[in-house]
Amino acid sequence: DKVVDIWYKYLSELNQAKPIAAPVDAGLPDASSPVKKDDEQLTEENLSEGRTQLELIFDHRRRLLGNGHIATGEVQYTLGLFEYFLLGNDTRAEAFILSAVNAYELQLGATHPSTKHVHMLLQLVQQSISDKAAATSKPIELN
């Protein structure tokens, strides 16, 4: 599907532009702050429409092909990228990407470069979740 391809390419560019493992307090974008190119600002309407289109494609592929099919995994991965980079929703991103990893492993094997790539992003999302949990559980020092 062209819709999935277009969103995947756009989101992959955001992934490449985003500094990975940047400290939250370094003033650099972190996983919770959506990264956007200055010349390509997306409106709330664009985001809503894009998410709806991807979810419809996901439902369609899941019904026709099943959860373990690589095409279903592809749209799950794209939805995970969408949730993570554009909406800052780490937990939804993790669920989509985890399902995608399972499909990729089933269809391509654990050592395939595409599977490794999807797994790497899953680790990035999980690290972001872990970092946020640690940041909120730090005791406040009183002087």
CSV table of C-alpha atoms in Angstrom, one decimal:
chain,number,residue,atom,x,y,z
A,1,ASP,CA,0.0,0.0,0.0
A,2,LYS,CA,1.3,3.4,-0.9
A,3,VAL,CA,-0.2,5.0,2.2
A,4,VAL,CA,1.9,2.7,4.5
A,5,ASP,CA,5.0,3.3,2.3
A,6,ILE,CA,4.6,7.1,2.4
A,7,TRP,CA,4.2,7.2,6.2
A,8,TYR,CA,7.0,4.7,6.7
A,9,LYS,CA,9.4,6.8,4.6
A,10,TYR,CA,8.4,10.0,6.4
A,11,LEU,CA,8.7,8.4,9.8
A,12,SER,CA,12.0,6.8,8.9
A,13,GLU,CA,13.4,10.2,8.1
A,14,LEU,CA,12.3,11.4,11.5
A,15,ASN,CA,14.0,8.4,13.1
A,16,GLN,CA,17.3,9.2,11.3
A,17,ALA,CA,17.0,12.9,12.2
A,18,LYS,CA,16.4,12.2,15.9
A,19,PRO,CA,19.4,11.8,18.2
A,20,ILE,CA,19.3,8.4,19.8
A,21,ALA,CA,20.2,8.0,23.4
A,22,ALA,CA,20.4,11.8,24.0
A,23,PRO,CA,20.2,12.7,27.6
A,24,VAL,CA,16.8,14.2,28.4
A,25,ASP,CA,18.4,17.2,30.2
A,26,ALA,CA,20.8,18.0,27.3
A,27,GLY,CA,18.2,20.2,25.7
A,28,LEU,CA,17.9,17.8,22.7
A,29,PRO,CA,14.7,16.2,21.6
A,30,ASP,CA,13.8,13.1,23.5
A,31,ALA,CA,11.4,10.3,22.6
A,32,SER,CA,8.5,12.2,24.2
A,33,SER,CA,8.9,15.3,22.1
A,34,PRO,CA,7.8,14.7,18.5
A,35,VAL,CA,10.4,15.6,16.0
A,36,LYS,CA,9.2,17.5,12.9
A,37,LYS,CA,11.0,19.1,10.0
A,38,ASP,CA,10.6,22.8,9.9
A,39,ASP,CA,9.2,22.8,6.4
A,40,GLU,CA,6.8,19.9,6.9
A,41,GLN,CA,4.7,20.7,10.0
A,42,LEU,CA,1.8,18.4,10.4
A,43,THR,CA,-1.5,19.6,11.7
A,44,GLU,CA,-3.7,17.8,14.1
A,45,GLU,CA,-6.0,17.0,11.2
A,46,ASN,CA,-3.1,15.5,9.2
A,47,LEU,CA,-2.1,13.4,12.2
A,48,SER,CA,-5.7,12.2,12.9
A,49,GLU,CA,-6.3,11.4,9.2
A,50,GLY,CA,-2.9,9.6,8.9
A,51,ARG,CA,-3.5,7.5,12.0
A,52,THR,CA,-7.0,6.6,10.9
A,53,GLN,CA,-5.8,5.5,7.5
A,54,LEU,CA,-3.0,3.4,9.0
A,55,GLU,CA,-5.4,1.8,11.5
A,56,LEU,CA,-7.9,0.9,8.7
A,57,ILE,CA,-5.1,-0.7,6.7
A,58,PHE,CA,-4.0,-2.6,9.7
A,59,ASP,CA,-7.5,-3.9,10.4
A,60,HIS,CA,-7.9,-4.9,6.7
A,61,ARG,CA,-4.6,-6.7,6.6
A,62,ARG,CA,-5.2,-8.4,9.9
A,63,ARG,CA,-8.6,-9.7,8.7
A,64,LEU,CA,-7.3,-10.9,5.4
A,65,LEU,CA,-3.7,-12.0,6.1
A,66,GLY,CA,-3.6,-12.6,9.9
A,67,ASN,CA,-1.4,-11.1,12.6
A,68,GLY,CA,1.7,-13.1,11.7
A,69,HIS,CA,1.9,-11.9,8.1
A,70,ILE,CA,4.8,-9.7,7.1
A,71,ALA,CA,2.4,-7.1,5.5
A,72,THR,CA,0.5,-6.9,8.8
A,73,GLY,CA,3.8,-6.5,10.7
A,74,GLU,CA,4.8,-3.7,8.3
A,75,VAL,CA,1.8,-1.6,9.1
A,76,GLN,CA,2.1,-2.4,12.8
A,77,TYR,CA,5.7,-1.2,12.7
A,78,THR,CA,4.6,2.0,10.9
A,79,LEU,CA,1.9,2.6,13.5
A,80,GLY,CA,4.5,2.1,16.2
A,81,LEU,CA,6.7,4.7,14.5
A,82,PHE,CA,3.7,7.1,14.2
A,83,GLU,CA,2.8,6.7,17.9
A,84,TYR,CA,6.4,7.1,19.0
A,85,PHE,CA,7.8,9.9,16.8
A,86,LEU,CA,4.7,12.0,16.1
A,87,LEU,CA,2.4,11.4,19.1
A,88,GLY,CA,4.9,10.6,21.8
A,89,ASN,CA,2.8,7.7,23.0
A,90,ASP,CA,5.5,5.2,24.0
A,91,THR,CA,3.2,2.5,25.4
A,92,ARG,CA,1.1,2.3,22.3
A,93,ALA,CA,4.2,2.4,20.1
A,94,GLU,CA,5.7,-0.5,22.2
A,95,ALA,CA,2.6,-2.7,21.7
A,96,PHE,CA,2.5,-2.1,17.9
A,97,ILE,CA,6.3,-2.6,17.5
A,98,LEU,CA,6.3,-5.7,19.7
A,99,SER,CA,3.6,-7.3,17.5
A,100,ALA,CA,5.6,-6.3,14.4
A,101,VAL,CA,8.8,-7.9,15.8
A,102,ASN,CA,6.8,-11.1,16.3
A,103,ALA,CA,5.6,-11.1,12.7
A,104,TYR,CA,9.0,-10.3,11.3
A,105,GLU,CA,10.6,-13.1,13.3
A,106,LEU,CA,7.9,-15.5,12.2
A,107,GLN,CA,8.2,-14.6,8.5
A,108,LEU,CA,11.9,-13.6,8.1
A,109,GLY,CA,13.7,-15.1,11.1
A,110,ALA,CA,15.4,-13.4,14.0
A,111,THR,CA,18.7,-12.7,12.2
A,112,HIS,CA,17.2,-11.0,9.1
A,113,PRO,CA,18.3,-7.3,8.9
A,114,SER,CA,14.7,-6.1,8.8
A,115,THR,CA,13.9,-8.0,11.9
A,116,LYS,CA,17.0,-6.7,13.7
A,117,HIS,CA,16.0,-3.1,12.6
A,118,VAL,CA,12.5,-3.4,14.0
A,119,HIS,CA,13.9,-5.0,17.2
A,120,MET,CA,16.3,-2.1,17.6
A,121,LEU,CA,13.5,0.4,17.5
A,122,LEU,CA,11.6,-1.7,20.0
A,123,GLN,CA,14.6,-1.5,22.4
A,124,LEU,CA,14.7,2.3,21.9
A,125,VAL,CA,11.0,2.6,22.8
A,126,GLN,CA,11.4,0.4,25.8
A,127,GLN,CA,14.4,2.4,27.0
A,128,SER,CA,12.4,5.6,26.7
A,129,ILE,CA,9.6,4.0,28.8
A,130,SER,CA,12.2,2.9,31.4
A,131,ASP,CA,13.9,6.3,31.4
A,132,LYS,CA,10.6,8.1,32.0
A,133,ALA,CA,9.6,5.7,34.8
A,134,ALA,CA,13.0,6.3,36.4
A,135,ALA,CA,12.7,10.1,36.1
A,136,THR,CA,9.3,10.1,37.8
A,137,SER,CA,10.4,7.8,40.6
A,138,LYS,CA,13.5,9.8,41.6
A,139,PRO,CA,13.2,11.2,45.2
A,140,ILE,CA,13.2,14.9,45.5
A,141,GLU,CA,16.1,16.2,47.5
A,142,LEU,CA,15.3,18.8,50.1
A,143,ASN,CA,18.0,21.2,51.2
